[in-house]
PDB file of C-alpha atoms in Angstrom:
ATOM      1  CA  MET A   5      32.950  22.203   1.200  1.00  0.00           C
ATOM      2  CA  SER A   6      32.093  18.615  -0.458  1.00  0.00           C
ATOM      3  CA  ASP A   7      31.356  20.270  -3.763  1.00  0.00           C
ATOM      4  CA  PHE A   8      34.855  20.440  -4.919  1.00  0.00           C
ATOM      5  CA  VAL A   9      35.216  16.603  -5.392  1.00  0.00           C
ATOM      6  CA  SER A  10      33.072  14.848  -7.859  1.00  0.00           C
ATOM      7  CA  ASP A  11      31.387  11.453  -7.261  1.00  0.00           C
ATOM      8  CA  PHE A  12      33.639   8.552  -7.848  1.00  0.00           C
ATOM      9  CA  SER A  13      33.118   5.003  -9.173  1.00  0.00           C
ATOM     10  CA  ASP A  14      34.440   3.445  -5.947  1.00  0.00           C
ATOM     11  CA  GLY A  15      31.440   4.134  -3.798  1.00  0.00           C
ATOM     12  CA  GLY A  16      32.662   7.332  -2.595  1.00  0.00           C
ATOM     13  CA  LYS A  17      35.625   6.294  -0.542  1.00  0.00           C
ATOM     14  CA  ILE A  18      38.275   8.381  -2.375  1.00  0.00           C
ATOM     15  CA  LYS A  19      35.702  11.422  -2.109  1.00  0.00           C
ATOM     16  CA  LYS A  20      35.468  10.935   1.606  1.00  0.00           C
ATOM     17  CA  LEU A  21      39.212  10.647   2.095  1.00  0.00           C
ATOM     18  CA  LEU A  22      39.798  13.760   0.084  1.00  0.00           C
ATOM     19  CA  GLU A  23      37.078  15.495   2.120  1.00  0.00           C
ATOM     20  CA  GLN A  24      38.643  14.480   5.400  1.00  0.00           C
ATOM     21  CA  SER A  25      42.089  15.625   4.202  1.00  0.00           C
ATOM     22  CA  VAL A  26      40.806  19.098   3.360  1.00  0.00           C
ATOM     23  CA  GLU A  27      38.913  19.464   6.588  1.00  0.00           C
ATOM     24  CA  GLN A  28      42.089  18.580   8.606  1.00  0.00           C
ATOM     25  CA  SER A  29      44.154  20.960   6.400  1.00  0.00           C
ATOM     26  CA  VAL A  30      41.724  23.862   6.881  1.00  0.00           C
ATOM     27  CA  GLU A  31      41.480  23.114  10.745  1.00  0.00           C
ATOM     28  CA  HIS A  32      45.145  23.241  10.798  1.00  0.00           C
ATOM     29  CA  ALA A  33      45.262  26.685   8.849  1.00  0.00           C
ATOM     30  CA  VAL A  34      42.821  28.141  11.191  1.00  0.00           C
ATOM     31  CA  ASN A  35      45.025  27.378  14.066  1.00  0.00           C
ATOM     32  CA  VAL A  36      48.132  28.380  12.427  1.00  0.00           C
ATOM     33  CA  ILE A  37      46.598  31.861  11.250  1.00  0.00           C
ATOM     34  CA  HIS A  38      45.188  32.449  14.706  1.00  0.00           C
ATOM     35  CA  MET A  39      48.468  31.903  16.435  1.00  0.00           C
ATOM     36  CA  LYS A  40      50.333  34.146  13.849  1.00  0.00           C
ATOM     37  CA  ILE A  41      47.966  37.011  14.194  1.00  0.00           C
ATOM     38  CA  LYS A  42      48.136  36.660  17.892  1.00  0.00           C
ATOM     39  CA  HIS A  43      51.863  36.754  17.848  1.00  0.00           C
ATOM     40  CA  GLN A  44      51.977  39.803  15.739  1.00  0.00           C
ATOM     41  CA  SER A  45      49.526  41.648  17.907  1.00  0.00           C
ATOM     42  CA  LEU A  46      51.408  40.748  21.128  1.00  0.00           C
ATOM     43  CA  ASN A  47      54.739  41.980  19.363  1.00  0.00           C
ATOM     44  CA  LYS A  48      52.909  45.093  18.443  1.00  0.00           C
ATOM     45  CA  ALA A  49      51.527  45.751  21.865  1.00  0.00           C
ATOM     46  CA  MET A  50      54.847  44.997  23.560  1.00  0.00           C
ATOM     47  CA  ASN A  51      56.761  47.583  21.296  1.00  0.00           C
ATOM     48  CA  GLN A  52      54.162  50.111  22.133  1.00  0.00           C
ATOM     49  CA  VAL A  53      54.283  49.530  25.945  1.00  0.00           C
ATOM     50  CA  LYS A  54      58.144  49.376  25.875  1.00  0.00           C
ATOM     51  CA  ASN A  55      58.231  52.925  24.073  1.00  0.00           C
ATOM     52  CA  SER A  56      55.577  54.484  26.337  1.00  0.00           C
ATOM     53  CA  SER A  57      57.044  53.036  29.776  1.00  0.00           C
ATOM     54  CA  ALA A  58      59.583  55.030  31.789  1.00  0.00           C
ATOM     55  CA  THR A  59      60.425  52.290  34.257  1.00  0.00           C
ATOM     56  CA  ILE A  60      60.424  48.545  34.373  1.00  0.00           C
ATOM     57  CA  GLU A  61      57.598  48.624  37.098  1.00  0.00           C
ATOM     58  CA  GLU A  62      55.518  50.783  34.612  1.00  0.00           C
ATOM     59  CA  PHE A  63      56.214  48.585  31.686  1.00  0.00           C
ATOM     60  CA  GLU A  64      55.188  45.403  33.820  1.00  0.00           C
ATOM     61  CA  GLU A  65      51.915  46.979  35.023  1.00  0.00           C
ATOM     62  CA  VAL A  66      50.929  48.190  31.580  1.00  0.00           C
ATOM     63  CA  TRP A  67      52.116  45.139  29.719  1.00  0.00           C
ATOM     64  CA  LYS A  68      50.033  42.859  32.110  1.00  0.00           C
ATOM     65  CA  GLU A  69      46.727  44.881  30.958  1.00  0.00           C
ATOM     66  CA  ARG A  70      47.648  45.210  27.230  1.00  0.00           C
ATOM     67  CA  SER A  71      48.650  41.567  26.954  1.00  0.00           C
ATOM     68  CA  LYS A  72      45.443  40.341  28.516  1.00  0.00           C
ATOM     69  CA  ALA A  73      43.397  42.519  26.284  1.00  0.00           C
ATOM     70  CA  VAL A  74      45.196  40.892  23.068  1.00  0.00           C
ATOM     71  CA  GLU A  75      44.545  37.347  24.386  1.00  0.00           C
ATOM     72  CA  GLN A  76      40.823  38.076  24.974  1.00  0.00           C
ATOM     73  CA  LYS A  77      40.423  39.738  21.486  1.00  0.00           C
ATOM     74  CA  ARG A  78      38.420  37.342  19.300  1.00  0.00           C
ATOM     75  CA  ILE A  79      39.889  36.741  15.802  1.00  0.00           C
ATOM     76  CA  ASN A  80      37.579  35.598  12.871  1.00  0.00           C
ATOM     77  CA  VAL A  81      40.222  33.937  10.900  1.00  0.00           C
ATOM     78  CA  LYS A  82      37.622  32.575   8.298  1.00  0.00           C
ATOM     79  CA  ASN A  83      36.878  36.136   7.136  1.00  0.00           C
ATOM     80  CA  LEU A  84      40.627  36.803   6.207  1.00  0.00           C
ATOM     81  CA  ASP A  85      41.883  36.614   2.542  1.00  0.00           C
ATOM     82  CA  GLU A  86      44.773  34.536   3.883  1.00  0.00           C
ATOM     83  CA  PHE A  87      42.446  31.758   5.032  1.00  0.00           C
ATOM     84  CA  LYS A  88      40.242  32.091   1.989  1.00  0.00           C
ATOM     85  CA  ASN A  89      43.141  31.743  -0.380  1.00  0.00           C
ATOM     86  CA  PHE A  90      44.387  28.755   1.521  1.00  0.00           C
ATOM     87  CA  VAL A  91      41.048  26.950   1.318  1.00  0.00           C
ATOM     88  CA  LYS A  92      40.869  27.679  -2.452  1.00  0.00           C
ATOM     89  CA  ALA A  93      44.261  26.352  -2.864  1.00  0.00           C
ATOM     90  CA  VAL A  94      43.563  23.113  -0.797  1.00  0.00           C
ATOM     91  CA  GLU A  95      40.192  22.346  -2.483  1.00  0.00           C
ATOM     92  CA  SER A  96      41.673  22.863  -5.978  1.00  0.00           C
ATOM     93  CA  ALA A  97      44.577  20.511  -5.199  1.00  0.00           C
ATOM     94  CA  ALA A  98      41.871  17.930  -3.701  1.00  0.00           C
ATOM     95  CA  GLY A  99      39.605  18.300  -6.835  1.00  0.00           C
ATOM     96  CA  GLN A 100      42.385  17.797  -9.207  1.00  0.00           C
ATOM     97  CA  ALA A 101      43.587  14.715  -7.342  1.00  0.00           C
ATOM     98  CA  GLY A 102      40.121  13.356  -7.106  1.00  0.00           C
ATOM     99  CA  ALA A 103      39.493  13.794 -10.825  1.00  0.00           C
ATOM    100  CA  GLU A 104      42.778  12.250 -11.881  1.00  0.00           C
ATOM    101  CA  VAL A 105      42.282   9.291  -9.764  1.00  0.00           C
ATOM    102  CA  ASN A 106      38.768   8.892 -11.077  1.00  0.00           C
ATOM    103  CA  ASP A 107      40.033   9.250 -14.667  1.00  0.00           C
ATOM    104  CA  GLN A 108      42.651   6.481 -14.108  1.00  0.00           C
ATOM    105  CA  ALA A 109      40.066   4.088 -12.659  1.00  0.00           C
ATOM    106  CA  ASN A 110      37.823   4.710 -15.552  1.00  0.00           C
ATOM    107  CA  GLY A 111      40.634   4.455 -18.105  1.00  0.00           C
ATOM    108  CA  THR A 112      40.248   7.866 -19.314  1.00  0.00           C
ATOM    109  CA  ALA A 113      43.033   9.519 -21.139  1.00  0.00           C
ATOM    110  CA  TYR A 114      43.950  13.190 -21.673  1.00  0.00           C
ATOM    111  CA  ASP A 115      46.733  12.991 -23.942  1.00  0.00           C
ATOM    112  CA  GLU A 116      45.357  16.045 -25.863  1.00  0.00           C
ATOM    113  CA  ASP A 117      46.144  18.113 -22.714  1.00  0.00           C
ATOM    114  CA  LEU A 118      49.713  17.082 -22.491  1.00  0.00           C
ATOM    115  CA  ILE A 119      52.911  18.415 -24.279  1.00  0.00           C
ATOM    116  CA  MET A 120      56.226  16.536 -24.340  1.00  0.00           C
ATOM    117  CA  GLU A 121      59.560  18.192 -23.799  1.00  0.00           C
ATOM    118  CA  ASP A 122      62.275  18.031 -26.525  1.00  0.00           C
ATOM    119  CA  SER A 123      64.149  15.649 -24.439  1.00  0.00           C
ATOM    120  CA  GLY A 124      61.116  13.301 -24.440  1.00  0.00           C
ATOM    121  CA  SER A 125      61.635  12.775 -20.672  1.00  0.00           C
ATOM    122  CA  GLU A 126      59.203  15.250 -19.228  1.00  0.00           C
ATOM    123  CA  VAL A 127      55.449  15.753 -19.610  1.00  0.00           C
ATOM    124  CA  PHE A 128      53.510  18.612 -18.422  1.00  0.00           C
ATOM    125  CA  SER A 129      49.826  20.022 -18.692  1.00  0.00           C
ATOM    126  CA  PHE A 130      48.695  23.107 -20.677  1.00  0.00           C
ATOM    127  CA  TYR A 131      46.406  23.729 -17.783  1.00  0.00           C
ATOM    128  CA  ASP A 132      47.176  25.336 -14.467  1.00  0.00           C
ATOM    129  CA  PRO A 133      46.561  22.785 -11.584  1.00  0.00           C
ATOM    130  CA  TRP A 134      44.633  25.568  -9.428  1.00  0.00           C
ATOM    131  CA  SER A 135      42.370  27.330 -11.964  1.00  0.00           C
ATOM    132  CA  LYS A 136      42.153  24.578 -14.537  1.00  0.00           C
ATOM    133  CA  ALA A 137      42.426  27.343 -17.036  1.00  0.00           C
ATOM    134  CA  LEU A 138      44.980  27.498 -19.850  1.00  0.00           C
ATOM    135  CA  ILE A 139      48.339  28.583 -18.699  1.00  0.00           C
ATOM    136  CA  LYS A 140      49.320  32.014 -20.127  1.00  0.00           C
ATOM    137  CA  ASN A 141      52.258  32.844 -17.986  1.00  0.00           C
ATOM    138  CA  PRO A 142      54.049  29.581 -17.051  1.00  0.00           C
ATOM    139  CA  MET A 143      56.205  29.553 -13.848  1.00  0.00           C
ATOM    140  CA  ARG A 144      58.309  26.512 -13.099  1.00  0.00           C
ATOM    141  CA  ASN A 145      58.814  25.238  -9.645  1.00  0.00           C
ATOM    142  CA  LYS A 146      62.660  24.844  -9.439  1.00  0.00           C
ATOM    143  CA  MET A 147      62.016  22.353  -6.606  1.00  0.00           C
ATOM    144  CA  CYS A 148      60.038  19.758  -8.689  1.00  0.00           C
ATOM    145  CA  GLY A 149      59.784  21.052 -12.233  1.00  0.00           C
ATOM    146  CA  HIS A 150      55.942  21.389 -12.286  1.00  0.00           C
ATOM    147  CA  ILE A 151      54.410  24.317 -14.115  1.00  0.00           C
ATOM    148  CA  TYR A 152      51.728  26.778 -12.960  1.00  0.00           C
ATOM    149  CA  ASP A 153      50.143  29.850 -14.100  1.00  0.00           C
ATOM    150  CA  ARG A 154      51.819  33.123 -12.502  1.00  0.00           C
ATOM    151  CA  ASP A 155      48.249  34.618 -11.972  1.00  0.00           C
ATOM    152  CA  SER A 156      47.175  31.560  -9.792  1.00  0.00           C
ATOM    153  CA  VAL A 157      50.132  30.628  -7.827  1.00  0.00           C
ATOM    154  CA  MET A 158      51.549  34.090  -6.829  1.00  0.00           C
ATOM    155  CA  PRO A 159      48.389  35.432  -4.866  1.00  0.00           C
ATOM    156  CA  ILE A 160      48.240  31.964  -3.105  1.00  0.00           C
ATOM    157  CA  ILE A 161      51.724  31.762  -1.827  1.00  0.00           C
ATOM    158  CA  MET A 162      52.168  35.467  -1.100  1.00  0.00           C
ATOM    159  CA  ASP A 163      50.115  34.921   2.072  1.00  0.00           C
ATOM    160  CA  ARG A 164      53.043  32.666   3.340  1.00  0.00           C
ATOM    161  CA  ILE A 165      50.788  29.670   4.335  1.00  0.00           C
ATOM    162  CA  GLY A 166      52.389  26.465   3.741  1.00  0.00           C
ATOM    163  CA  ILE A 167      51.354  25.395   0.114  1.00  0.00           C
ATOM    164  CA  ARG A 168      52.788  22.574  -1.545  1.00  0.00           C
ATOM    165  CA  CYS A 169      52.919  21.541  -5.104  1.00  0.00           C
ATOM    166  CA  PRO A 170      49.305  20.597  -5.945  1.00  0.00           C
ATOM    167  CA  VAL A 171      50.207  18.266  -8.803  1.00  0.00           C
ATOM    168  CA  LEU A 172      49.112  14.621  -7.960  1.00  0.00           C
ATOM    169  CA  GLY A 173      52.042  12.388  -7.141  1.00  0.00           C
ATOM    170  CA  CYS A 174      54.577  15.151  -6.744  1.00  0.00           C
ATOM    171  CA  ALA A 175      57.354  14.081  -4.337  1.00  0.00           C
ATOM    172  CA  ASN A 176      58.374  17.699  -3.494  1.00  0.00           C
ATOM    173  CA  LEU A 177      57.523  18.304   0.108  1.00  0.00           C
ATOM    174  CA  CYS A 178      58.754  21.697   0.313  1.00  0.00           C
ATOM    175  CA  TYR A 179      56.300  24.751   0.639  1.00  0.00           C
ATOM    176  CA  ILE A 180      56.200  26.834  -2.409  1.00  0.00           C
ATOM    177  CA  GLN A 181      58.315  30.130  -1.867  1.00  0.00           C
ATOM    178  CA  PRO A 182      58.420  32.961  -4.528  1.00  0.00           C
ATOM    179  CA  ASP A 183      62.039  32.377  -5.092  1.00  0.00           C
ATOM    180  CA  HIS A 184      61.245  28.677  -6.037  1.00  0.00           C
ATOM    181  CA  LEU A 185      59.440  30.017  -9.115  1.00  0.00           C
ATOM    182  CA  VAL A 186      60.981  31.135 -12.477  1.00  0.00           C
ATOM    183  CA  GLN A 187      59.473  32.178 -15.764  1.00  0.00           C
ATOM    184  CA  ASP A 188      59.642  29.477 -18.360  1.00  0.00           C
ATOM    185  CA  ALA A 189      59.760  31.163 -21.728  1.00  0.00           C
ATOM    186  CA  ASN A 190      60.464  27.707 -23.447  1.00  0.00           C
ATOM    187  CA  VAL A 191      57.221  26.222 -22.182  1.00  0.00           C
ATOM    188  CA  GLN A 192      55.426  29.416 -23.106  1.00  0.00           C
ATOM    189  CA  GLN A 193      56.576  29.134 -26.672  1.00  0.00           C
ATOM    190  CA  LYS A 194      55.515  25.404 -26.800  1.00  0.00           C
ATOM    191  CA  ILE A 195      52.070  26.299 -25.503  1.00  0.00           C
ATOM    192  CA  GLN A 196      51.644  29.111 -28.014  1.00  0.00           C
ATOM    193  CA  GLN A 197      52.879  27.004 -30.734  1.00  0.00           C
ATOM    194  CA  SER A 198      50.497  24.059 -29.846  1.00  0.00           C
ATOM    195  CA  MET A 199      47.677  26.527 -29.786  1.00  0.00           C
ATOM    196  CA  SER A 200      48.476  27.825 -33.111  1.00  0.00           C
ATOM    197  CA  ASN A 201      48.741  24.508 -34.646  1.00  0.00           C
ATOM    198  CA  ALA A 202      45.282  23.585 -33.110  1.00  0.00           C
ATOM    199  CA  ILE A 203      43.872  26.794 -34.590  1.00  0.00           C
ATOM    200  CA  VAL A 204      45.438  25.870 -38.204  1.00  0.00           C
ATOM    201  CA  ASP A 205      43.954  22.229 -37.825  1.00  0.00           C
ATOM    202  CA  VAL A 206      40.442  23.425 -37.063  1.00  0.00           C
ATOM    203  CA  THR A 207      40.781  25.951 -39.903  1.00  0.00           C
ATOM    204  CA  ALA A 208      41.876  23.291 -42.216  1.00  0.00           C
ATOM    205  CA  SER A 209      39.105  20.891 -41.210  1.00  0.00           C
ATOM    206  CA  GLU A 210      36.366  23.616 -41.694  1.00  0.00           C
ATOM    207  CA  GLU A 211      37.823  24.322 -45.189  1.00  0.00           C
ATOM    208  CA  ASP A 212      37.572  20.408 -46.108  1.00  0.00           C
ATOM    209  CA  GLU A 213      34.028  20.425 -44.940  1.00  0.00           C
ATOM    210  CA  GLU A 214      33.188  23.261 -47.356  1.00  0.00           C
TER     211      GLU A 214
END
């Protein structure tokens, strides 16, 4: 699990802290998912027992056996897609945070990856914070204003695990919900325009070289 964070120039302190944070988050996720699945199983078993029992005495007798069976049933949380998606999101967020901290420490700038809103007050990245790929279908988080790619964020949050905005320094503590996200046609237009301009610049440069 340590491969998601690159080495840093501070002797590995940041890397260690990020790894510890990920391990704690993953451990918490295992417990939460386990409790959720057990709760769902108990509810399902109770409804089945209730529908098949003619008397309270019969319900109590059957429920005692069924609930004991549910409690003893082993649940391999780490094989579930819900858990895997959570780990992917946490590791991606930690990797981005580590890379950005390291870049700041080394004085590395990434102005070419940024685009400014017309108001001049907001800066956002062309690249999705989870996949690191160019954003194709921008979705804006109404709670904080940050932009994600729809194909990255939707599969992650649909499992209903507590996922917060992965952008480094984001003050929004709300877990991302589907109704927090809106398509941003303005951002999509800006990204497409910027990419078109980049293609024109490359073409012009090649023509000058000829």
